[in-house]
Coordinates of C-alpha atoms and ligand atoms in Angstrom, one line a residue:
M234 CA 0.0 0.0 0.0
N235 CA 1.5 3.3 -1.0
L236 CA 1.3 6.2 1.4
F237 CA 2.6 9.7 0.8
N238 CA 2.1 9.6 -2.9
N239 CA 1.0 13.1 -3.6
K240 CA 4.2 14.9 -4.2
E241 CA 2.7 18.1 -5.6
L242 CA 1.8 19.4 -2.1
N243 CA 4.2 21.2 0.2
N244 CA 6.0 19.2 2.9
V245 CA 5.2 15.9 1.3
P246 CA 7.9 13.3 1.5
D247 CA 9.6 12.2 -1.7
E248 CA 9.6 8.6 -0.8
Q249 CA 6.7 6.4 -1.0
L250 CA 5.9 4.5 2.2
E251 CA 4.5 1.0 2.6
I252 CA 2.2 0.2 5.5
E253 CA 3.3 -3.1 7.0
Q254 CA 0.3 -5.4 7.3
T255 CA 0.4 -5.7 11.1
K256 CA -1.0 -3.7 14.0
N257 CA 2.5 -2.1 14.4
G258 CA 2.4 -1.1 10.8
I259 CA -0.7 1.0 11.5
F260 CA 1.0 2.6 14.5
T261 CA 4.1 3.4 12.5
A262 CA 2.1 4.9 9.6
L263 CA 0.2 7.1 12.1
E264 CA 3.4 8.1 13.8
K265 CA 4.9 9.2 10.5
L266 CA 2.0 11.6 10.0
L267 CA 3.2 13.6 13.1
D268 CA 6.3 14.7 11.1
L269 CA 4.3 16.2 8.3
K270 CA 3.3 19.8 8.0
D271 CA 0.5 19.8 5.4
L272 CA -2.9 19.4 7.0
H273 CA -4.7 18.5 3.7
Y274 CA -2.1 15.9 3.0
I275 CA -2.2 14.4 6.5
K276 CA -6.0 14.0 6.2
K277 CA -5.6 12.3 2.9
E278 CA -3.2 9.9 4.3
L279 CA -5.4 9.3 7.3
L280 CA -8.1 8.2 4.8
A281 CA -5.5 5.9 3.2
I282 CA -4.7 4.3 6.6
S283 CA -8.4 4.0 7.4
E284 CA -9.0 2.2 4.0
F285 CA -6.0 -0.1 4.7
E286 CA -7.4 -1.0 8.1
K287 CA -10.9 -1.6 6.7
E288 CA -9.4 -4.0 4.2
H289 CA -7.1 -5.9 6.6
K290 CA -8.8 -5.5 10.1
L291 CA -5.7 -5.4 12.2
I292 CA -7.0 -3.3 15.1
D293 CA -9.1 -5.1 17.8
N294 CA -11.8 -2.5 18.2
Y295 CA -12.2 -1.7 14.6
S296 CA -15.3 0.5 14.6
F297 CA -13.8 2.8 17.3
F298 CA -10.6 3.1 15.2
Q299 CA -12.7 4.1 12.2
N300 CA -14.7 6.6 14.3
D301 CA -11.6 8.2 15.7
I302 CA -10.0 8.5 12.2
E303 CA -13.2 10.2 11.0
Q304 CA -13.2 12.5 13.9
I305 CA -9.5 13.5 13.4
R306 CA -10.2 14.1 9.7
N307 CA -12.8 16.6 10.7
T308 CA -10.5 18.7 12.8
Q309 CA -9.6 22.2 11.5
T310 CA -6.1 22.9 12.6
I311 CA -2.9 20.9 12.3
E312 CA -2.2 21.2 16.0
R313 CA -5.5 19.7 16.9
T314 CA -5.1 16.9 14.2
K315 CA -1.7 15.9 15.6
Y316 CA -3.0 16.1 19.2
Y317 CA -5.7 13.6 18.3
I318 CA -3.4 11.4 16.3
K319 CA -1.1 11.2 19.3
R320 CA -4.0 10.4 21.5
L321 CA -5.2 7.7 19.1
I322 CA -1.7 6.1 19.0
K323 CA -1.6 6.2 22.9
S324 CA -5.0 4.6 23.2
L325 CA -3.9 1.8 20.8
K326 CA -0.5 1.2 22.3
E327 CA -0.8 1.9 26.0
E328 CA -3.1 0.8 28.9
R329 CA -4.1 3.0 31.8
F330 CA -5.9 1.3 34.6
S331 CA -7.1 2.9 37.9
K332 CA -6.8 1.1 41.2
I333 CA -10.6 0.5 41.5
N334 CA -11.7 -1.1 38.3
D335 CA -10.6 -3.0 35.1
L336 CA -11.5 -0.1 32.7
D337 CA -8.6 1.0 30.5
L338 CA -8.9 4.7 30.5
N339 CA -6.9 5.0 27.3
K340 CA -9.8 3.2 25.7
W341 CA -12.6 5.1 27.5
K342 CA -14.5 5.7 24.3
Q343 CA -15.2 2.0 24.0
Y344 CA -17.1 1.8 27.3
D345 CA -20.4 3.2 26.0
D346 CA -22.2 0.7 28.2
I347 CA -21.0 2.5 31.3
I348 CA -23.3 5.2 32.6
T349 CA -21.6 8.4 33.8
D350 CA -24.7 10.6 34.1
S351 CA -26.6 10.9 37.5
L352 CA -29.9 10.1 35.9
W353 CA -30.4 6.5 35.1
V354 CA -33.4 5.7 32.9
L355 CA -33.5 2.0 32.5
D356 CA -36.4 0.6 30.4
K357 CA -36.3 -3.1 31.0
R358 CA -34.9 -5.3 33.6
D359 CA -32.2 -7.7 32.6
N360 CA -33.8 -11.2 32.8
S361 CA -31.0 -13.1 31.2
G362 CA -29.3 -16.1 32.8
A363 CA -30.2 -16.7 36.4
H364 CA -31.9 -13.3 36.8
N365 CA -35.6 -13.3 37.4
G366 CA -37.8 -10.6 38.8
N367 CA -39.8 -12.9 41.0
Y368 CA -38.7 -11.6 44.4
W369 CA -41.0 -8.8 45.6
G370 CA -38.7 -5.8 46.3
N371 CA -35.6 -6.9 44.3
F372 CA -33.6 -4.4 42.3
I373 CA -32.9 -4.7 38.6
P374 CA -29.5 -6.4 37.8
Q375 CA -28.3 -3.3 35.9
I376 CA -27.8 -1.5 39.2
P377 CA -25.1 -3.9 40.6
N378 CA -23.8 -4.5 37.1
Q379 CA -23.1 -0.8 36.5
L380 CA -21.6 -0.3 40.0
F381 CA -19.4 -3.5 40.0
K382 CA -17.9 -2.7 36.6
R383 CA -17.1 0.9 37.7
Y384 CA -15.9 0.3 41.2
T385 CA -14.4 -3.2 41.4
K386 CA -11.8 -5.4 39.6
K387 CA -12.1 -9.1 38.8
G388 CA -11.3 -11.3 41.7
E389 CA -12.2 -8.6 44.4
W390 CA -14.8 -9.0 47.1
I391 CA -18.2 -7.3 47.3
L392 CA -20.5 -7.2 50.3
D393 CA -24.3 -7.0 50.0
T394 CA -25.9 -6.5 53.4
F395 CA -29.5 -7.1 52.3
L396 CA -29.1 -9.9 49.8
G397 CA -32.8 -10.8 49.2
S398 CA -33.0 -13.0 46.1
G399 CA -29.3 -12.9 45.3
T400 CA -29.3 -10.4 42.4
S401 CA -25.9 -8.9 43.3
I402 CA -24.2 -12.2 43.8
I403 CA -25.4 -13.4 40.4
E404 CA -24.1 -10.2 38.9
A405 CA -20.8 -10.5 40.8
R406 CA -20.4 -14.1 39.5
R407 CA -21.1 -13.0 36.0
L408 CA -18.5 -10.3 36.2
G409 CA -15.8 -12.4 37.9
R410 CA -16.1 -10.8 41.4
N411 CA -16.5 -12.7 44.7
A412 CA -19.3 -11.8 47.0
V413 CA -20.6 -12.1 50.6
G414 CA -24.4 -11.6 51.1
I415 CA -26.3 -11.2 54.3
E416 CA -30.0 -12.0 54.5
L417 CA -32.2 -12.3 57.6
Q418 CA -34.8 -14.7 56.4
S419 CA -33.8 -18.4 55.9
E420 CA -36.4 -19.0 53.2
V421 CA -35.1 -16.1 51.2
V422 CA -31.5 -17.4 51.6
E423 CA -32.8 -20.6 50.0
I424 CA -34.3 -18.7 47.1
A425 CA -31.0 -16.8 46.6
Q426 CA -28.9 -20.0 46.8
S427 CA -31.1 -21.7 44.1
N428 CA -31.0 -18.5 41.9
I429 CA -27.2 -18.2 42.2
Q430 CA -26.6 -21.9 41.4
K431 CA -28.4 -21.4 38.1
E432 CA -25.7 -18.9 36.9
E433 CA -22.6 -20.3 35.2
N434 CA -19.4 -19.7 37.1
F435 CA -17.0 -19.0 34.3
F436 CA -14.5 -17.1 36.4
N437 CA -14.5 -19.6 39.3
T438 CA -15.7 -17.0 41.7
E439 CA -16.5 -17.6 45.4
Y440 CA -19.5 -16.5 47.4
K441 CA -20.9 -16.9 50.8
I442 CA -24.4 -16.2 52.2
I443 CA -24.7 -15.4 55.9
N444 CA -28.2 -15.9 57.3
K445 CA -28.2 -13.3 60.1
D446 CA -29.2 -9.8 61.1
C447 CA -26.8 -7.5 59.3
T448 CA -27.0 -4.8 62.0
E449 CA -25.7 -7.2 64.7
L450 CA -22.9 -8.9 62.8
N451 CA -19.3 -9.1 63.7
Y452 CA -18.0 -8.3 60.2
K453 CA -14.3 -8.9 61.0
E454 CA -15.0 -12.4 62.4
E455 CA -17.3 -13.3 59.5
L456 CA -14.7 -12.2 56.9
K457 CA -12.0 -14.1 58.8
K458 CA -14.0 -17.3 58.2
I459 CA -13.7 -16.9 54.5
G460 CA -10.0 -15.8 54.7
I461 CA -10.3 -12.1 53.9
K462 CA -9.8 -9.0 55.9
Q463 CA -11.7 -6.4 53.9
V464 CA -14.1 -6.0 51.0
Q465 CA -13.6 -3.7 48.0
F466 CA -17.2 -2.6 47.6
V467 CA -20.4 -2.5 49.7
I468 CA -23.9 -2.5 48.2
M469 CA -26.9 -2.0 50.4
H470 CA -30.5 -2.3 49.3
P471 CA -32.5 -2.2 52.6
P472 CA -36.2 -2.3 52.9
Y473 CA -37.6 1.2 52.3
W474 CA -38.6 1.2 55.9
D475 CA -42.2 -0.2 56.1
I476 CA -43.2 0.2 52.4
I477 CA -42.9 -3.5 51.9
K478 CA -43.1 -5.8 54.9
F479 CA -40.6 -8.5 54.3
S480 CA -41.3 -10.6 57.4
E481 CA -42.7 -10.7 60.9
D482 CA -39.2 -10.7 62.4
E483 CA -38.6 -7.6 64.6
K484 CA -35.0 -7.5 63.5
D485 CA -36.3 -6.9 59.9
L486 CA -35.7 -3.3 59.0
S487 CA -39.1 -3.2 57.5
N488 CA -40.5 -3.6 61.0
A489 CA -38.5 -0.7 62.5
K490 CA -40.9 1.0 65.0
S491 CA -40.3 4.5 63.8
L492 CA -38.3 6.6 61.3
K493 CA -35.7 7.3 64.1
D494 CA -35.5 3.5 64.8
F495 CA -35.0 2.8 61.1
L496 CA -32.3 5.5 60.7
D497 CA -30.5 4.5 64.0
K498 CA -30.3 0.9 62.6
I499 CA -28.8 2.1 59.3
G500 CA -26.3 4.2 61.2
K501 CA -25.4 1.3 63.4
L502 CA -24.9 -0.9 60.4
I503 CA -22.6 1.6 58.7
D504 CA -20.5 1.9 61.8
A505 CA -20.2 -1.9 62.0
L506 CA -19.1 -2.5 58.5
Y507 CA -17.0 0.7 58.1
P508 CA -13.7 -0.9 59.2
I509 CA -14.0 -3.8 56.7
L510 CA -14.4 -1.5 53.7
E511 CA -11.0 -0.9 52.1
K512 CA -9.8 2.7 52.1
G513 CA -10.4 4.5 48.9
R514 CA -13.3 2.2 48.0
Y515 CA -17.0 2.8 47.5
L516 CA -20.3 2.1 49.1
A517 CA -23.6 2.3 47.3
F518 CA -26.9 2.7 49.1
V519 CA -30.1 2.0 47.1
I520 CA -33.3 3.6 48.6
G521 CA -36.6 5.1 47.7
D522 CA -38.8 7.7 49.5
K523 CA -42.2 7.1 51.2
Y524 CA -45.5 8.8 51.2
S525 CA -47.6 8.6 54.3
N526 CA -50.3 10.6 56.1
A527 CA -50.5 12.9 53.1
E528 CA -46.8 13.7 53.4
W529 CA -43.7 12.9 51.3
I530 CA -41.1 11.3 53.7
P531 CA -37.7 11.8 52.0
L532 CA -36.2 8.5 53.3
G533 CA -33.4 8.7 50.8
F534 CA -32.2 12.1 52.1
Y535 CA -32.6 11.1 55.7
C536 CA -30.4 8.0 55.1
M537 CA -27.9 10.1 53.1
N538 CA -27.6 12.4 56.2
E539 CA -27.2 9.5 58.5
I540 CA -24.4 8.0 56.4
Q541 CA -22.7 11.4 55.9
K542 CA -22.3 11.6 59.7
R543 CA -19.8 8.9 59.3
K544 CA -16.4 9.3 57.6
L545 CA -17.8 8.6 54.1
K546 CA -17.7 11.2 51.4
L547 CA -20.8 11.6 49.2
K548 CA -19.7 11.1 45.6
S549 CA -23.0 11.0 43.7
I550 CA -26.8 11.1 44.1
I551 CA -28.0 9.0 41.3
V552 CA -31.7 9.2 40.4
K553 CA -33.1 6.0 38.8
N554 CA -36.5 5.6 37.2
F555 CA -39.0 3.0 38.4
E556 CA -39.7 0.7 35.5
E557 CA -43.4 0.1 34.7
T558 CA -44.6 -3.2 36.0
K559 CA -47.9 -4.8 34.7
G560 CA -49.5 -4.3 38.1
K561 CA -48.6 -0.7 38.3
M562 CA -49.9 -0.1 34.7
K563 CA -53.4 -1.2 35.8
E564 CA -53.3 1.3 38.7
K565 CA -51.9 4.1 36.7
E566 CA -55.2 5.9 36.1
L567 CA -56.2 5.6 39.8
W568 CA -52.9 7.0 40.9
R569 CA -53.2 9.9 38.5
Y570 CA -56.6 10.7 40.0
R571 CA -55.2 10.4 43.6
A572 CA -52.2 12.7 42.7
L573 CA -54.5 15.4 41.2
L574 CA -56.8 15.2 44.2
G575 CA -54.0 15.1 46.8
G576 CA -51.7 17.7 45.3
F577 CA -48.7 15.5 45.1
Y578 CA -46.6 13.8 42.4
I579 CA -46.4 10.0 41.9
F580 CA -43.1 8.4 42.8
K581 CA -41.2 7.5 39.6
H582 CA -37.7 7.4 41.0
E583 CA -35.4 6.0 43.6
Y584 CA -31.8 6.8 44.6
I585 CA -28.5 5.2 44.4
L586 CA -26.4 7.1 46.9
L587 CA -22.7 6.7 46.3
F588 CA -20.1 7.2 49.0
K589 CA -16.3 6.8 49.2
K590 CA -14.2 5.9 52.2
G591 CA -11.4 8.5 52.3
Ligands
SAM225 C1 -35.1 -4.5 49.3 S1 -34.8 -6.2 49.7 C2 -33.3 -6.5 48.9 C3 -33.5 -7.2 47.5 C4 -32.3 -7.5 46.7 N1 -31.5 -6.4 46.3 C5 -32.7 -8.4 45.5 O1 -32.4 -7.9 44.4 O2 -33.3 -9.4 45.7 C6 -34.3 -6.1 51.4 C7 -34.0 -7.5 52.0 O3 -33.4 -7.2 53.3 C8 -33.8 -8.3 54.2 N2 -33.6 -7.7 55.5 C9 -34.4 -6.9 56.2 N3 -33.9 -6.6 57.4 C10 -32.7 -7.3 57.5 C11 -31.7 -7.4 58.5 N4 -31.8 -6.8 59.7 N5 -30.6 -8.1 58.2 C12 -30.4 -8.7 57.0 N6 -31.4 -8.7 56.0 C13 -32.5 -8.0 56.3 C14 -35.2 -8.6 53.8 O4 -35.6 -9.9 54.1 C15 -35.1 -8.4 52.2 O5 -34.9 -9.6 51.6

């Protein structure tokens, strides 16, 4: 393949250059462009490289490469063009990982599945593999999926203090992370066990379920039993106080006697698990608000305040939509009437509060 074949233009090399038919050949061809001074010519040769790559498919993430070349060809100044060429070469040749996930920041454009906005509008729950929406009060798997990809690495440990049907362990297993889950009700532990077993364990991950009250647990001792000292991420999806009654057990947070009692228990739980969360790592708290006696009770913000009293830094308040369920659809008209009559708005969102241990 001949490059640099337009000799009529200024600053155009006399020699003709071959692109070697390897990944390195592409890098070298791109690097050569950095020595040239004619923008029009550089753009022409970028097109030639792009055509060469289209024909031979030497780069792994082919479509991103093509998009980047297209973007570079649309730049207006030679400085900008060269800046983007350098960046493209860097993203192809080098890796840049942070301490808390497996995302290569030099390839950040390729992670278009990772949400970075604070508003999460998720249409449908992921029902693939072992996931099913059968447990009343579960969360959609996309929540742990997003968080685990962003805040953990393969092989690390995640703690879920309100495991329920096992959604977060299924997701951890899928993504190659180990997990500990705590659940008060033994029948629910059985449901979780059976759900988790249905998920293939491609990465040979480990998991453990503890059938106890998470607010009364000696976390250090429990982790010792599985041979670890700390976890790298905590996910908490407690009952939204008494909106759904999960059991008759008085230790169940859905049976907290008052708002104060509920918040005290959340505070106590955060204190108990704080030492076993690794420094610099994250904790996510999933919660919705409540409406009672004609008043909006901002449970989410109350919990946020409670957690902020501890040494955890608030990093994000994510607002997530409630997906429409069949049951809710039937009641839609009734709720609209009630809202108009009562002067309030119908709940359509919940929160994912994200904290970092400094
Ligand atoms: C909102 S659900 C969690 C659902 C879970 N994220 C899922 O996808 O299935 C809350 C769970 O916390 C459990 N729970 C309530 N109080 C608890 C406590 N003190 N200790 C441990 N689990 C508790 C309930 O039994 C219920 O299964």
